mmCIF file of C-alpha atoms in Angstrom:
data_model
loop_
_atom_site.group_PDB
_atom_site.id
_atom_site.type_symbol
_atom_site.label_atom_id
_atom_site.label_comp_id
_atom_site.label_asym_id
_atom_site.label_seq_id
_atom_site.Cartn_x
_atom_site.Cartn_y
_atom_site.Cartn_z
ATOM 1 C CA MET A 278 70.235 95.216 101.106
ATOM 2 C CA ARG A 279 72.224 94.315 97.601
ATOM 3 C CA ASP A 280 74.297 97.042 96.773
ATOM 4 C CA SER A 281 72.556 97.920 93.315
ATOM 5 C CA PHE A 282 69.727 99.008 95.481
ATOM 6 C CA PHE A 283 71.726 100.609 97.975
ATOM 7 C CA PHE A 284 73.829 102.293 95.450
ATOM 8 C CA LEU A 285 70.763 103.705 93.551
ATOM 9 C CA ARG A 286 69.147 105.001 96.428
ATOM 10 C CA HIS A 287 72.161 107.436 97.457
ATOM 11 C CA TRP A 288 72.303 108.316 93.572
ATOM 12 C CA ALA A 289 68.592 109.218 93.467
ATOM 13 C CA ALA A 290 69.238 111.081 96.812
ATOM 14 C CA ALA A 291 72.224 113.018 95.754
ATOM 15 C CA PRO A 292 73.141 112.726 91.990
ATOM 16 C CA LEU A 293 76.374 114.463 91.904
ATOM 17 C CA ARG A 294 77.563 113.411 95.040
ATOM 18 C CA THR A 295 77.098 109.874 94.104
ATOM 19 C CA ALA A 296 77.981 109.962 90.404
ATOM 20 C CA ALA A 297 76.981 106.284 89.620
ATOM 21 C CA VAL A 298 73.690 104.792 89.414
ATOM 22 C CA ALA A 299 74.981 101.293 90.349
ATOM 23 C CA PRO A 300 78.343 99.925 91.691
ATOM 24 C CA SER A 301 80.990 99.476 89.239
ATOM 25 C CA SER A 302 81.366 95.611 87.561
ATOM 26 C CA ARG A 303 84.137 93.382 88.198
ATOM 27 C CA ALA A 304 84.804 93.684 84.408
ATOM 28 C CA LEU A 305 85.908 97.335 85.096
ATOM 29 C CA ALA A 306 87.615 96.571 88.391
ATOM 30 C CA LYS A 307 90.058 94.009 86.807
ATOM 31 C CA ILE A 308 90.672 96.965 84.387
ATOM 32 C CA MET A 309 91.278 99.355 87.218
ATOM 33 C CA THR A 310 93.302 97.206 89.180
ATOM 34 C CA ARG A 311 95.742 94.922 86.650
ATOM 35 C CA ASP A 312 98.781 96.870 86.856
ATOM 36 C CA ILE A 313 98.306 96.508 90.491
ATOM 37 C CA SER A 314 100.377 93.904 92.591
ATOM 38 C CA VAL A 315 101.531 93.209 96.471
ATOM 39 C CA ALA A 316 104.861 95.155 95.134
ATOM 40 C CA THR A 317 102.828 98.224 94.660
ATOM 41 C CA GLY A 318 102.979 98.980 98.273
ATOM 42 C CA PRO A 319 100.244 101.247 99.928
ATOM 43 C CA VAL A 320 97.065 101.973 97.555
ATOM 44 C CA ILE A 321 94.625 104.895 98.255
ATOM 45 C CA GLU A 322 91.368 104.530 96.934
ATOM 46 C CA LEU A 323 88.998 107.361 96.056
ATOM 47 C CA GLY A 324 85.273 107.216 96.306
ATOM 48 C CA PRO A 325 85.491 103.554 96.920
ATOM 49 C CA GLY A 326 81.686 103.386 97.380
ATOM 50 C CA THR A 327 80.624 99.791 97.996
ATOM 51 C CA GLY A 328 84.197 98.374 97.848
ATOM 52 C CA VAL A 329 84.491 96.566 94.408
ATOM 53 C CA PHE A 330 87.495 97.993 93.687
ATOM 54 C CA THR A 331 88.715 97.359 96.966
ATOM 55 C CA LYS A 332 87.926 93.501 96.589
ATOM 56 C CA ALA A 333 89.618 93.418 93.465
ATOM 57 C CA LEU A 334 92.887 94.831 94.744
ATOM 58 C CA ARG A 335 92.929 92.473 98.086
ATOM 59 C CA ASP A 336 92.175 89.718 95.510
ATOM 60 C CA ARG A 337 95.609 91.021 93.717
ATOM 61 C CA GLY A 338 97.456 90.638 96.909
ATOM 62 C CA VAL A 339 97.338 94.285 98.341
ATOM 63 C CA ALA A 340 97.126 93.321 102.106
ATOM 64 C CA GLU A 341 94.160 94.784 103.790
ATOM 65 C CA HIS A 342 96.328 97.177 106.079
ATOM 66 C CA ASN A 343 97.675 99.009 103.187
ATOM 67 C CA LEU A 344 94.598 100.091 102.061
ATOM 68 C CA THR A 345 93.255 103.590 102.597
ATOM 69 C CA LEU A 346 89.763 104.286 101.527
ATOM 70 C CA VAL A 347 88.687 107.924 101.168
ATOM 71 C CA GLU A 348 84.852 107.860 101.060
ATOM 72 C CA LEU A 349 82.556 111.569 101.475
ATOM 73 C CA ASN A 350 79.419 109.375 102.316
ATOM 74 C CA PRO A 351 78.630 108.111 105.532
ATOM 75 C CA ASP A 352 76.620 105.131 105.033
ATOM 76 C CA PHE A 353 79.014 103.952 102.429
ATOM 77 C CA ALA A 354 81.915 104.639 104.863
ATOM 78 C CA VAL A 355 80.306 102.299 107.455
ATOM 79 C CA LEU A 356 79.949 99.733 105.006
ATOM 80 C CA LEU A 357 82.816 99.566 103.802
ATOM 81 C CA LYS A 358 84.574 99.616 107.658
ATOM 82 C CA ARG A 359 82.471 96.254 108.047
ATOM 83 C CA ARG A 360 83.703 94.792 104.313
ATOM 84 C CA PHE A 361 88.100 95.951 105.303
ATOM 85 C CA PRO A 362 88.358 96.119 108.987
ATOM 86 C CA ALA A 363 91.964 96.285 108.736
ATOM 87 C CA ALA A 364 91.710 99.091 105.788
ATOM 88 C CA CYS A 365 91.947 102.670 106.820
ATOM 89 C CA VAL A 366 88.788 104.596 105.902
ATOM 90 C CA LEU A 367 88.596 108.703 106.186
ATOM 91 C CA GLN A 368 85.587 109.758 106.179
ATOM 92 C CA MET A 369 86.159 112.959 103.803
ATOM 93 C CA SER A 370 86.384 115.075 100.957
ATOM 94 C CA ALA A 371 89.251 113.258 98.540
ATOM 95 C CA ALA A 372 89.855 117.993 97.927
ATOM 96 C CA ASP A 373 91.036 117.961 101.563
ATOM 97 C CA ILE A 374 93.667 114.511 101.201
ATOM 98 C CA ALA A 375 96.736 116.910 101.143
ATOM 99 C CA THR A 376 95.733 117.575 104.980
ATOM 100 C CA SER A 377 95.316 114.294 106.050
ATOM 101 C CA ALA A 378 97.583 113.463 108.758
ATOM 102 C CA ALA A 379 96.650 109.940 108.014
ATOM 103 C CA LEU A 380 98.021 110.100 104.256
ATOM 104 C CA ARG A 381 102.119 110.654 104.223
ATOM 105 C CA GLU A 382 103.661 112.392 101.374
ATOM 106 C CA GLY A 383 104.917 110.166 98.288
ATOM 107 C CA SER A 384 103.895 107.023 100.417
ATOM 108 C CA ALA A 385 101.634 105.314 97.761
ATOM 109 C CA GLY A 386 102.181 103.439 94.991
ATOM 110 C CA ALA A 387 98.853 103.880 93.453
ATOM 111 C CA VAL A 388 95.686 106.127 93.639
ATOM 112 C CA LEU A 389 92.720 104.460 92.462
ATOM 113 C CA SER A 390 89.807 106.849 91.652
ATOM 114 C CA GLY A 391 85.897 105.998 91.587
ATOM 115 C CA LEU A 392 84.821 109.954 91.523
ATOM 116 C CA GLY A 393 82.796 111.211 89.335
ATOM 117 C CA LEU A 394 85.163 114.092 88.220
ATOM 118 C CA LEU A 395 83.104 115.037 85.136
ATOM 119 C CA SER A 396 80.747 116.338 87.190
ATOM 120 C CA MET A 397 82.941 118.933 89.279
ATOM 121 C CA PRO A 398 84.549 122.021 88.758
ATOM 122 C CA THR A 399 88.069 121.639 87.787
ATOM 123 C CA ARG A 400 89.177 124.017 90.168
ATOM 124 C CA GLN A 401 88.098 120.973 92.785
ATOM 125 C CA VAL A 402 89.559 118.194 90.211
ATOM 126 C CA VAL A 403 92.788 120.423 90.564
ATOM 127 C CA LYS A 404 92.665 120.077 94.200
ATOM 128 C CA ILE A 405 92.058 116.375 94.203
ATOM 129 C CA MET A 406 94.915 115.854 91.857
ATOM 130 C CA GLN A 407 97.617 117.877 94.182
ATOM 131 C CA GLY A 408 96.504 115.702 97.025
ATOM 132 C CA ALA A 409 96.711 112.258 95.225
ATOM 133 C CA PHE A 410 100.561 112.789 93.510
ATOM 134 C CA ARG A 411 101.289 114.017 97.024
ATOM 135 C CA CYS A 412 100.476 111.275 98.489
ATOM 136 C CA LEU A 413 102.030 109.274 95.373
ATOM 137 C CA GLY A 414 105.795 108.235 95.141
ATOM 138 C CA PRO A 415 107.688 109.033 92.351
ATOM 139 C CA ALA A 416 106.558 106.490 89.993
ATOM 140 C CA GLY A 417 103.092 106.094 91.466
ATOM 141 C CA ALA A 418 100.368 106.073 89.000
ATOM 142 C CA PHE A 419 96.591 107.451 89.277
ATOM 143 C CA TYR A 420 93.559 105.227 87.702
ATOM 144 C CA GLN A 421 90.651 107.141 86.603
ATOM 145 C CA PHE A 422 87.424 105.730 85.215
ATOM 146 C CA THR A 423 85.296 107.326 83.275
ATOM 147 C CA TYR A 424 81.622 107.150 81.198
ATOM 148 C CA GLY A 425 83.014 109.889 78.692
ATOM 149 C CA PRO A 426 85.011 110.050 75.222
ATOM 150 C CA ARG A 427 88.105 111.271 76.956
ATOM 151 C CA CYS A 428 90.245 111.498 80.001
ATOM 152 C CA PRO A 429 87.857 113.455 83.016
ATOM 153 C CA VAL A 430 91.169 115.168 83.786
ATOM 154 C CA SER A 431 90.678 118.121 81.063
ATOM 155 C CA ASP A 432 94.455 119.177 79.103
ATOM 156 C CA ASP A 433 94.373 122.431 80.756
ATOM 157 C CA ALA A 434 94.682 120.703 84.029
ATOM 158 C CA LEU A 435 96.866 118.132 83.109
ATOM 159 C CA ASN A 436 99.188 120.402 81.562
ATOM 160 C CA PHE A 437 99.320 122.884 84.892
ATOM 161 C CA LEU A 438 100.011 119.870 87.021
ATOM 162 C CA GLY A 439 102.832 118.356 84.832
ATOM 163 C CA LEU A 440 100.849 115.050 84.277
ATOM 164 C CA GLN A 441 100.050 112.915 81.464
ATOM 165 C CA THR A 442 97.208 110.517 80.622
ATOM 166 C CA GLU A 443 96.878 107.152 78.734
ATOM 167 C CA ARG A 444 94.044 104.954 77.806
ATOM 168 C CA VAL A 445 94.756 101.761 79.396
ATOM 169 C CA GLY A 446 91.089 100.135 78.737
ATOM 170 C CA GLY A 447 87.138 99.800 78.716
ATOM 171 C CA THR A 448 84.840 97.648 79.208
ATOM 172 C CA LEU A 449 80.937 97.656 77.389
ATOM 173 C CA PHE A 450 80.256 95.062 80.728
ATOM 174 C CA ASN A 451 79.452 97.600 82.580
ATOM 175 C CA LEU A 452 76.323 100.088 83.651
ATOM 176 C CA PRO A 453 77.122 102.458 81.314
ATOM 177 C CA PRO A 454 79.843 101.621 79.565
ATOM 178 C CA ALA A 455 83.511 103.084 81.181
ATOM 179 C CA SER A 456 86.912 103.367 80.355
ATOM 180 C CA VAL A 457 89.962 103.399 82.400
ATOM 181 C CA TYR A 458 92.839 106.173 82.434
ATOM 182 C CA ARG A 459 96.389 105.767 83.816
ATOM 183 C CA ILE A 460 97.754 109.228 85.055
ATOM 184 C CA THR A 461 101.394 110.025 85.509
ATOM 185 C CA ARG A 462 103.967 112.686 86.000
ATOM 186 C CA SER A 463 105.373 113.928 82.895
ATOM 187 C CA PRO A 464 109.015 113.274 82.044
ATOM 188 C CA ILE A 465 109.544 117.165 82.532
ATOM 189 C CA TRP A 466 109.050 116.326 86.165
ATOM 190 C CA PRO A 467 110.838 117.528 88.687
ATOM 191 C CA ASN A 468 110.640 121.401 87.958
ATOM 192 C CA GLU A 469 110.241 124.081 91.195
ATOM 193 C CA ARG A 470 107.499 125.253 89.268
ATOM 194 C CA LEU A 471 105.376 122.087 89.221
ATOM 195 C CA ASP A 472 106.624 121.202 92.712
ATOM 196 C CA ARG A 473 104.763 124.119 93.974
ATOM 197 C CA ARG A 474 101.813 123.874 92.153
ATOM 198 C CA MET A 475 101.306 120.276 92.776
ATOM 199 C CA ALA A 476 101.820 121.199 96.508
ATOM 200 C CA GLY A 477 99.055 123.253 96.480
ATOM 201 C CA GLY A 478 101.959 126.430 97.440
ATOM 202 C CA ALA A 479 100.886 128.487 94.667
ATOM 203 C CA PRO A 480 97.215 129.301 95.132
ATOM 204 C CA ARG A 481 97.205 132.129 92.257
ATOM 205 C CA TYR A 482 97.485 129.756 89.439
ATOM 206 C CA LEU A 483 94.420 128.470 90.650
ATOM 207 C CA ASP A 484 92.283 131.392 89.573
ATOM 208 C CA ALA A 485 92.385 130.695 86.335
ATOM 209 C CA PHE A 486 90.333 127.891 86.919
ATOM 210 C CA GLY A 487 87.425 129.429 88.596
ATOM 211 C CA ASP A 488 85.389 128.601 91.614
#
C-alpha cells in the first residue's frame, strides 16, 4: 500500500489524531532537516508517521541508532520499526516524553515535530514542549511545521516556557503548503522559575491554559 493511501486511511478514521491527509513532501523534509547534520547528535522525532523526515535525517548523516521516533499510532509504529530497524521507536503520546526512561535529560541536539499542534489544547502543547526541552541540550532546537499563517505554539505558551521562535522557511510543494519554525530557549535562560516550569514542577502555572 502506498504511503499516501495508508496515511489517508488513518486520517479518515481519526482526523484529530492524524492531522494531515497525506505524508509530508520531500520539499518540506528538506527544510525541516537542513540545519541538522551528524554533528547535531541524537535527534528525537515526534509524530514521524511514515518516516519522511526520518529518511531525510538519515540522508543527512544522522545514524539510525541516534534517532528516537515517538509515534502514538500503532500501525505507524510498526511501519517505522520495519523501515528503521536501528532506531528507537516509542509507541506513546508525545505529551508523556518527560517521563520516558528511554529519553535522557539534555541528551538530544534537535527535536523534529510532525504533530498537529493546532488541533491540540494549549495545555497539551505546553506539556509536549516541556518534555521536548527537557530532552534537549542547552543549544538544542525544536523544529515544527504548520499549515497555518503563524507558529502553532501560542505567544502565551512561548512566554510561559521562556522560548522564542523564528520562521526558517516554507514550501508550496506540500499538501497543504507548509511553513517551518525553529523554537529555541530565549536569551533570558537560565532562570529558576522557567526551569521549574519547563520541568513541569509547578503545575499550578498550567491552570491558566485550561484542560
